Amino acid sequence: MANAILLISCPDKRGITAAVTEFVFRRNGNILHAAQHTDEKAGLFFMRIEWSLEGFSVPRDAISDEFRPLATLFSMDWDLFFSDEKVRTAIFVSRHLHCLHDLLFRHQAGQLPGCDIRGIISNHPDASPVARQWGIEFLEVPVMPDTKIVAEERQRQILRQKGIELVILARYHQILSPEFVAEYPSRIINIHHSFLPAFVGKNPYAQAYEKGVKIIGATSHYVIADLDQGPIIEQDTARIDHRYSVEDLVEIGQDLERVVLYRAVRWHLERKILCRGNKTVVFD
Amino acid sequence: MANAILLISCPDKRGITAAVTEFVFRRNGNILHAAQHTDEKAGLFFMRIEWSLEGFSVPRDAISDEFRPLATLFSMDWDLFFSDEKVRTAIFVSRHLHCLHDLLFRHQAGQLPGCDIRGIISNHPDASPVARQWGIEFLEVPVMPDTKIVAEERQRQILRQKGIELVILARYHQILSPEFVAEYPSRIINIHHSFLPAFVGKNPYAQAYEKGVKIIGATSHYVIADLDQGPIIEQDTARIDHRYSVEDLVEIGQDLERVVLYRAVRWHLERKILCRGNKTVVFD
Amino acid sequence: MANAILLISCPDKRGITAAVTEFVFRRNGNILHAAQHTDEKAGLFFMRIEWSLEGFSVPRDAISDEFRPLATLFSMDWDLFFSDEKVRTAIFVSRHLHCLHDLLFRHQAGQLPGCDIRGIISNHPDASPVARQWGIEFLEVPVMPDTKIVAEERQRQILRQKGIELVILARYHQILSPEFVAEYPSRIINIHHSFLPAFVGKNPYAQAYEKGVKIIGATSHYVIADLDQGPIIEQDTARIDHRYSVEDLVEIGQDLERVVLYRAVRWHLERKILCRGNKTVVFD
Amino acid sequence: MANAILLISCPDKRGITAAVTEFVFRRNGNILHAAQHTDEKAGLFFMRIEWSLEGFSVPRDAISDEFRPLATLFSMDWDLFFSDEKVRTAIFVSRHLHCLHDLLFRHQAGQLPGCDIRGIISNHPDASPVARQWGIEFLEVPVMPDTKIVAEERQRQILRQKGIELVILARYHQILSPEFVAEYPSRIINIHHSFLPAFVGKNPYAQAYEKGVKIIGATSHYVIADLDQGPIIEQDTARIDHRYSVEDLVEIGQDLERVVLYRAVRWHLERKILCRGNKTVVFD
């Protein structure tokens, strides 16, 4: 039996937690997880509540209507999900395949149960054998400076045809147009190979090497129109020292990227992320 | 205006979260933090809820009576605290003074607002200047093998006279008797200088050196009668390698000990720790 | 052009570093890396020196004879390697395939250039598709309590036939006999899914869960006859808390295991590890 | 008996390591530590060698002259130090005293044996009791926008009078003039409370909060004329999440700052740091 998940953000006010938990309890729902967060400075309240539908007195497709009055009362932004819904996902990749491999291995191992991977899209043919190896459809959409608009149009058509709800940029080295980004708000997750906001843009490992930092990092974030500026979901770091070449940084960084992207994707699929302005609340 | 804090553990059942949040809300309490945890395996439910007393309709000293029926209904173990209550604390120390110094500095800097340090007790005179430096009473209670029982009796008298509610063993190298421990259940916090359960007992850094581990650690835990076996509150680790001598481990370890003990003390004072069997739930 | 690598351990004495570096320099060798370590307590000296054979005045197959007098003078234990020699490797695995996958991906990506993977041996058929996926020979050798001796004999025959020099136990859940272990001294690398010496033996994640630790770990080590007691090569840790189930620990631990085993294998292949008693010196 | 320490940087060439180690060995020096690093891209070689003067055939004050020909041969930049030389040090601080306290405690505990702390200089009176507590001279030099030039002149006079060789900015919130900085090249160590190059300048914790990063950091570096741009010596990071306020970041960050500044100071005193352009080689 599936669970229902409510993600809520609204102006902070007394009684929201009590009202929402009571809403579930009165309809015989068994609350499995409830987490809330108050941003006192901004006067905002955030909540994630998950309950079992077993014995819940409201049919699944009537829950939204049932909840709406309460949501209206507290001026909530809210979304209702069900734990057995799979998210139709496309993975974009260029020539570095470690994140792609990692996601596909974890997917097969059952670590991404909410993910329905509908295809791998790349501007290069390199990932084709990997896709075949894992039995996922591969679509090559070459991107040249002069064909970029057309290429992106084709990508977006593919996404629409497949009903894609989540785009993972697993080291995809093309900048998406604002129009593309606007079509998937908080639905495109990118892995950037630096500890943002340090080393935005191209070749962050080379930038880190030049700067002489003693720690490198990786950052997963939702994509917005501004390059590498979207809400950060997860970051991690690793120690380096003067002996490490740029190539060493690349290799060590890949181990960070894998895990940092995976966590972001997983939390997104588990409906654990709320955006507030350009920041995230992650109820991990 | 102070906050009220309820710590609850009970058999898991539908409706506890709703009932408790409603209890607060109906009496006009503004919930500031609410965290719960269900141990599905053990069928246990844990909750910490903190609300502002500002505007709360029940006077402070009547809250317990008001809450009791609900507690009984759900067979709760529960404790009610108030955020402005200071915890009368004694610090025990032997000859390593880094943790003592750290706690006293943080205390003065306002990082331990809930702590009322009533005295430093030691089996050596070394900490006396430190106590003087920070203006805290120092009591030397020498402990010899043949005077141990008498010494401990004196220590316990001091604690009783001062109404001590929390004992911090900040590198105190004497084993407390089961009777002493029994008098302060979940109220004695020890810092052990290893990553427990590895390297129980004496000289854990020397043990770690001999074993050739690549990472060392520190562990803060509540003291029970069994040596170094009490519920773990916090741990942290640091990388080492073959070049590190035992003395190096001691020094690096001290930086871990400081932070790991501090976090445990702070969480205890903030009423964020619940014990379940020999484990802890920390609502940090 | 390849490099020569000397690994040296001997009683500590003045002039060893000078003598060895001079040995290389006088024969026109360009030293690329030189690292030494003195264990003052034990009075032992360890050294790793790597130099380019380009322009070196001694032919590759005559270097050992040329070096021997110096080695004798200082009573050295020593080994000479060349960076272009590939190490014939077998990977043993049972049913958890994440480490196997990780090693094979890294191998293909060029992160294990010194590794010649000659086969995957398992007591279960599960890894067969993975082996096929990566084009590596797979050999199933079922192990039952009553067939263990025969099975191990077959394994050892396979290893001998293939001239295996390194055995990687990538989550192989059978205990090797002392005879097997003795045949490959410092040549069998195991990954143990705990922070050794804590949680030796079976189900370390379940042990960690029961103990209530706040950090879990993974350990790679050379295998000796005593279970999980061999010289530790590498360890890493990750934070957990009371919310994590045993299954969560398993999953998080797998990310540690992957990296910790990989590093050990890589350092072994790069001839960066020296054993001293039951400890390692790793010139990473 | 003291040790001699040579720090060397020069164009990379065959035979440097051999020549230097032989130099020591031929004069009956017992090499205790030798570390070298080649920056292949830049064609530069770096070395640190430490040997016991016990039995060394060259008197301490003649070593420089003895070494000079070799240094000239290889076009070395080099410095000779002795392990028993204490470095005359001044600590600058404003109103945050945690780093000051930490350094003074470690100094007293014997963790900074090479440090001769000659005074604490501050633009505020806050640190005065701390200085008194630890028995160190305190000098208040108020700095106002219109008195800045005069104030700095007084600071520099104090430093000259005391023969200061190392200035530690232990959270000193004034920007030093280029002239001041130029007088102490690679001799002013600052702690910046962010993970540089992210969050340069004022209020880095507030900047980190606004950005919504999931990890914060601290950076110790040598001061150059460009604000927060000097060669990085050490960095460390800590995880945070959406629940942390700016004040929480400040507090957690202080634990990073303490350790990151201490390590930099210690390595500087132990002559383990070499600068190359705007980066450091740290032979830790």
PDB file of C-alpha atoms in Angstrom, chain C residues 25-186:
ATOM      1  CA  PHE C  25      71.643   9.553  -9.688  1.00  0.00           C
ATOM      2  CA  ARG C  26      75.080   8.123 -10.511  1.00  0.00           C
ATOM      3  CA  ARG C  27      73.459   5.879 -13.082  1.00  0.00           C
ATOM      4  CA  ASN C  28      71.755   8.864 -14.639  1.00  0.00           C
ATOM      5  CA  GLY C  29      68.298   8.131 -13.286  1.00  0.00           C
ATOM      6  CA  ASN C  30      65.810  10.950 -12.918  1.00  0.00           C
ATOM      7  CA  ILE C  31      64.114  10.585  -9.527  1.00  0.00           C
ATOM      8  CA  LEU C  32      60.396  11.260  -9.876  1.00  0.00           C
ATOM      9  CA  HIS C  33      59.249  10.411  -6.369  1.00  0.00           C
ATOM     10  CA  ALA C  34      61.106   9.601  -3.190  1.00  0.00           C
ATOM     11  CA  ALA C  35      59.443   9.094   0.166  1.00  0.00           C
ATOM     12  CA  GLN C  36      60.854   7.690   3.345  1.00  0.00           C
ATOM     13  CA  HIS C  37      59.625   6.987   6.814  1.00  0.00           C
ATOM     14  CA  THR C  38      61.465   6.195  10.009  1.00  0.00           C
ATOM     15  CA  ASP C  39      59.715   4.272  12.743  1.00  0.00           C
ATOM     16  CA  GLU C  40      61.845   5.574  15.585  1.00  0.00           C
ATOM     17  CA  LYS C  41      60.292   3.326  18.176  1.00  0.00           C
ATOM     18  CA  ALA C  42      60.986   0.188  16.164  1.00  0.00           C
ATOM     19  CA  GLY C  43      64.254   1.475  14.700  1.00  0.00           C
ATOM     20  CA  LEU C  44      63.048   0.769  11.185  1.00  0.00           C
ATOM     21  CA  PHE C  45      63.451   2.666   7.949  1.00  0.00           C
ATOM     22  CA  PHE C  46      61.089   2.513   4.968  1.00  0.00           C
ATOM     23  CA  MET C  47      61.587   3.975   1.539  1.00  0.00           C
ATOM     24  CA  ARG C  48      59.912   4.144  -1.845  1.00  0.00           C
ATOM     25  CA  ILE C  49      61.809   5.621  -4.729  1.00  0.00           C
ATOM     26  CA  GLU C  50      60.633   5.881  -8.325  1.00  0.00           C
ATOM     27  CA  TRP C  51      62.790   6.995 -11.232  1.00  0.00           C
ATOM     28  CA  SER C  52      62.508   7.158 -14.973  1.00  0.00           C
ATOM     29  CA  LEU C  53      64.382   4.504 -16.941  1.00  0.00           C
ATOM     30  CA  GLU C  54      64.886   7.028 -19.715  1.00  0.00           C
ATOM     31  CA  GLY C  55      68.621   7.501 -19.957  1.00  0.00           C
ATOM     32  CA  PHE C  56      69.286   5.208 -17.005  1.00  0.00           C
ATOM     33  CA  SER C  57      72.670   3.624 -17.584  1.00  0.00           C
ATOM     34  CA  VAL C  58      71.761   0.155 -16.307  1.00  0.00           C
ATOM     35  CA  PRO C  59      69.562  -2.112 -18.427  1.00  0.00           C
ATOM     36  CA  ARG C  60      66.268  -2.957 -16.843  1.00  0.00           C
ATOM     37  CA  ASP C  61      67.052  -6.610 -16.185  1.00  0.00           C
ATOM     38  CA  ALA C  62      70.412  -5.805 -14.625  1.00  0.00           C
ATOM     39  CA  ILE C  63      69.172  -3.324 -12.032  1.00  0.00           C
ATOM     40  CA  SER C  64      68.549  -5.943  -9.354  1.00  0.00           C
ATOM     41  CA  ASP C  65      72.096  -7.263  -9.559  1.00  0.00           C
ATOM     42  CA  GLU C  66      73.459  -3.752  -9.561  1.00  0.00           C
ATOM     43  CA  PHE C  67      71.460  -2.801  -6.472  1.00  0.00           C
ATOM     44  CA  ARG C  68      72.085  -5.982  -4.471  1.00  0.00           C
ATOM     45  CA  PRO C  69      75.408  -4.946  -2.866  1.00  0.00           C
ATOM     46  CA  LEU C  70      73.869  -1.782  -1.469  1.00  0.00           C
ATOM     47  CA  ALA C  71      70.859  -3.727  -0.237  1.00  0.00           C
ATOM     48  CA  THR C  72      73.131  -6.192   1.501  1.00  0.00           C
ATOM     49  CA  LEU C  73      75.160  -3.413   3.081  1.00  0.00           C
ATOM     50  CA  PHE C  74      72.059  -2.018   4.768  1.00  0.00           C
ATOM     51  CA  SER C  75      70.363  -5.403   5.408  1.00  0.00           C
ATOM     52  CA  MET C  76      67.423  -4.353   3.282  1.00  0.00           C
ATOM     53  CA  ASP C  77      64.215  -6.179   2.519  1.00  0.00           C
ATOM     54  CA  TRP C  78      63.544  -4.854  -0.931  1.00  0.00           C
ATOM     55  CA  ASP C  79      61.555  -5.282  -4.095  1.00  0.00           C
ATOM     56  CA  LEU C  80      62.079  -3.831  -7.526  1.00  0.00           C
ATOM     57  CA  PHE C  81      59.110  -3.138  -9.772  1.00  0.00           C
ATOM     58  CA  PHE C  82      58.548  -1.505 -13.133  1.00  0.00           C
ATOM     59  CA  SER C  83      55.640   0.789 -13.777  1.00  0.00           C
ATOM     60  CA  ASP C  84      54.675  -0.942 -17.012  1.00  0.00           C
ATOM     61  CA  GLU C  85      54.290  -4.366 -15.425  1.00  0.00           C
ATOM     62  CA  LYS C  86      50.660  -5.302 -15.128  1.00  0.00           C
ATOM     63  CA  VAL C  87      49.544  -7.248 -12.084  1.00  0.00           C
ATOM     64  CA  ARG C  88      47.528 -10.360 -12.929  1.00  0.00           C
ATOM     65  CA  THR C  89      44.445 -10.028 -10.760  1.00  0.00           C
ATOM     66  CA  ALA C  90      41.451 -12.131  -9.777  1.00  0.00           C
ATOM     67  CA  ILE C  91      38.366 -10.683  -8.137  1.00  0.00           C
ATOM     68  CA  PHE C  92      36.373 -12.811  -5.707  1.00  0.00           C
ATOM     69  CA  VAL C  93      32.802 -11.791  -5.022  1.00  0.00           C
ATOM     70  CA  SER C  94      29.648 -13.267  -3.524  1.00  0.00           C
ATOM     71  CA  ARG C  95      26.292 -11.593  -4.006  1.00  0.00           C
ATOM     72  CA  HIS C  96      26.891  -7.893  -3.289  1.00  0.00           C
ATOM     73  CA  LEU C  97      28.157  -6.538  -6.567  1.00  0.00           C
ATOM     74  CA  HIS C  98      28.733  -2.824  -5.909  1.00  0.00           C
ATOM     75  CA  CYS C  99      32.489  -3.133  -5.328  1.00  0.00           C
ATOM     76  CA  LEU C 100      32.895  -5.396  -8.330  1.00  0.00           C
ATOM     77  CA  HIS C 101      31.017  -2.963 -10.535  1.00  0.00           C
ATOM     78  CA  ASP C 102      33.013  -0.075  -9.219  1.00  0.00           C
ATOM     79  CA  LEU C 103      36.362  -1.740  -9.861  1.00  0.00           C
ATOM     80  CA  LEU C 104      35.334  -2.777 -13.356  1.00  0.00           C
ATOM     81  CA  PHE C 105      34.095   0.693 -14.228  1.00  0.00           C
ATOM     82  CA  ARG C 106      37.272   2.288 -12.929  1.00  0.00           C
ATOM     83  CA  HIS C 107      39.350  -0.289 -14.754  1.00  0.00           C
ATOM     84  CA  GLN C 108      37.666   0.520 -18.017  1.00  0.00           C
ATOM     85  CA  ALA C 109      37.935   4.252 -17.342  1.00  0.00           C
ATOM     86  CA  GLY C 110      41.698   3.908 -17.003  1.00  0.00           C
ATOM     87  CA  GLN C 111      41.903   4.418 -13.241  1.00  0.00           C
ATOM     88  CA  LEU C 112      43.614   1.056 -12.662  1.00  0.00           C
ATOM     89  CA  PRO C 113      46.190   0.977 -15.434  1.00  0.00           C
ATOM     90  CA  GLY C 114      48.395  -1.520 -13.600  1.00  0.00           C
ATOM     91  CA  CYS C 115      45.631  -4.076 -13.290  1.00  0.00           C
ATOM     92  CA  ASP C 116      45.211  -7.050 -15.605  1.00  0.00           C
ATOM     93  CA  ILE C 117      41.908  -8.555 -14.511  1.00  0.00           C
ATOM     94  CA  ARG C 118      42.055 -12.231 -15.460  1.00  0.00           C
ATOM     95  CA  GLY C 119      38.803 -13.385 -13.990  1.00  0.00           C
ATOM     96  CA  ILE C 120      35.943 -13.078 -11.540  1.00  0.00           C
ATOM     97  CA  ILE C 121      35.411 -16.000  -9.199  1.00  0.00           C
ATOM     98  CA  SER C 122      32.229 -16.381  -7.187  1.00  0.00           C
ATOM     99  CA  ASN C 123      30.383 -18.903  -5.052  1.00  0.00           C
ATOM    100  CA  HIS C 124      27.156 -17.643  -6.584  1.00  0.00           C
ATOM    101  CA  PRO C 125      25.999 -17.053 -10.178  1.00  0.00           C
ATOM    102  CA  ASP C 126      24.853 -13.460  -9.494  1.00  0.00           C
ATOM    103  CA  ALA C 127      27.939 -11.732 -10.854  1.00  0.00           C
ATOM    104  CA  SER C 128      27.808 -13.573 -14.153  1.00  0.00           C
ATOM    105  CA  PRO C 129      25.876 -10.870 -16.052  1.00  0.00           C
ATOM    106  CA  VAL C 130      28.186  -8.183 -14.714  1.00  0.00           C
ATOM    107  CA  ALA C 131      31.213 -10.111 -15.889  1.00  0.00           C
ATOM    108  CA  ARG C 132      29.653 -10.530 -19.291  1.00  0.00           C
ATOM    109  CA  GLN C 133      28.689  -6.865 -19.356  1.00  0.00           C
ATOM    110  CA  TRP C 134      32.327  -5.899 -18.878  1.00  0.00           C
ATOM    111  CA  GLY C 135      33.825  -8.720 -20.926  1.00  0.00           C
ATOM    112  CA  ILE C 136      35.671 -10.440 -18.079  1.00  0.00           C
ATOM    113  CA  GLU C 137      35.789 -14.209 -17.630  1.00  0.00           C
ATOM    114  CA  PHE C 138      33.467 -15.485 -14.913  1.00  0.00           C
ATOM    115  CA  LEU C 139      34.033 -18.684 -12.971  1.00  0.00           C
ATOM    116  CA  GLU C 140      31.462 -19.986 -10.557  1.00  0.00           C
ATOM    117  CA  VAL C 141      32.903 -22.150  -7.818  1.00  0.00           C
ATOM    118  CA  PRO C 142      30.057 -23.062  -5.453  1.00  0.00           C
ATOM    119  CA  VAL C 143      31.116 -23.402  -1.824  1.00  0.00           C
ATOM    120  CA  MET C 144      29.102 -25.613   0.514  1.00  0.00           C
ATOM    121  CA  PRO C 145      30.143 -26.490   4.050  1.00  0.00           C
ATOM    122  CA  ASP C 146      31.011 -30.001   2.967  1.00  0.00           C
ATOM    123  CA  THR C 147      32.666 -29.011  -0.315  1.00  0.00           C
ATOM    124  CA  LYS C 148      34.705 -26.137   0.991  1.00  0.00           C
ATOM    125  CA  ILE C 149      38.076 -27.895   0.841  1.00  0.00           C
ATOM    126  CA  VAL C 150      37.513 -29.110  -2.687  1.00  0.00           C
ATOM    127  CA  ALA C 151      36.171 -25.735  -3.786  1.00  0.00           C
ATOM    128  CA  GLU C 152      39.144 -23.893  -2.422  1.00  0.00           C
ATOM    129  CA  GLU C 153      41.496 -26.346  -4.107  1.00  0.00           C
ATOM    130  CA  ARG C 154      39.790 -25.576  -7.386  1.00  0.00           C
ATOM    131  CA  GLN C 155      40.038 -21.838  -6.785  1.00  0.00           C
ATOM    132  CA  ARG C 156      43.730 -22.112  -6.072  1.00  0.00           C
ATOM    133  CA  GLN C 157      44.275 -24.180  -9.204  1.00  0.00           C
ATOM    134  CA  ILE C 158      42.573 -21.517 -11.264  1.00  0.00           C
ATOM    135  CA  LEU C 159      44.717 -18.834  -9.676  1.00  0.00           C
ATOM    136  CA  ARG C 160      47.894 -20.811 -10.362  1.00  0.00           C
ATOM    137  CA  GLN C 161      46.925 -21.539 -13.951  1.00  0.00           C
ATOM    138  CA  LYS C 162      46.276 -17.894 -14.571  1.00  0.00           C
ATOM    139  CA  GLY C 163      49.422 -16.836 -12.754  1.00  0.00           C
ATOM    140  CA  ILE C 164      47.420 -14.582 -10.453  1.00  0.00           C
ATOM    141  CA  GLU C 165      49.506 -12.183  -8.371  1.00  0.00           C
ATOM    142  CA  LEU C 166      46.748 -10.275  -6.616  1.00  0.00           C
ATOM    143  CA  VAL C 167      43.428 -11.464  -5.229  1.00  0.00           C
ATOM    144  CA  ILE C 168      40.762  -8.885  -4.469  1.00  0.00           C
ATOM    145  CA  LEU C 169      37.978  -9.970  -2.146  1.00  0.00           C
ATOM    146  CA  ALA C 170      35.313  -7.539  -3.306  1.00  0.00           C
ATOM    147  CA  ARG C 171      32.716  -8.627  -0.713  1.00  0.00           C
ATOM    148  CA  TYR C 172      33.482 -12.350  -0.855  1.00  0.00           C
ATOM    149  CA  HIS C 173      31.715 -13.912   2.090  1.00  0.00           C
ATOM    150  CA  GLN C 174      33.766 -17.025   2.637  1.00  0.00           C
ATOM    151  CA  ILE C 175      36.697 -17.374   4.992  1.00  0.00           C
ATOM    152  CA  LEU C 176      39.843 -18.481   3.197  1.00  0.00           C
ATOM    153  CA  SER C 177      41.893 -21.288   4.732  1.00  0.00           C
ATOM    154  CA  PRO C 178      45.275 -20.483   6.284  1.00  0.00           C
ATOM    155  CA  GLU C 179      46.904 -22.448   3.444  1.00  0.00           C
ATOM    156  CA  PHE C 180      45.234 -20.310   0.804  1.00  0.00           C
ATOM    157  CA  VAL C 181      46.215 -17.144   2.642  1.00  0.00           C
ATOM    158  CA  ALA C 182      49.804 -18.332   3.098  1.00  0.00           C
ATOM    159  CA  GLU C 183      50.147 -18.795  -0.658  1.00  0.00           C
ATOM    160  CA  TYR C 184      49.443 -15.068  -1.247  1.00  0.00           C
ATOM    161  CA  PRO C 185      51.135 -13.103   1.516  1.00  0.00           C
ATOM    162  CA  SER C 186      50.269  -9.398   1.278  1.00  0.00           C
TER     163      SER C 186
END
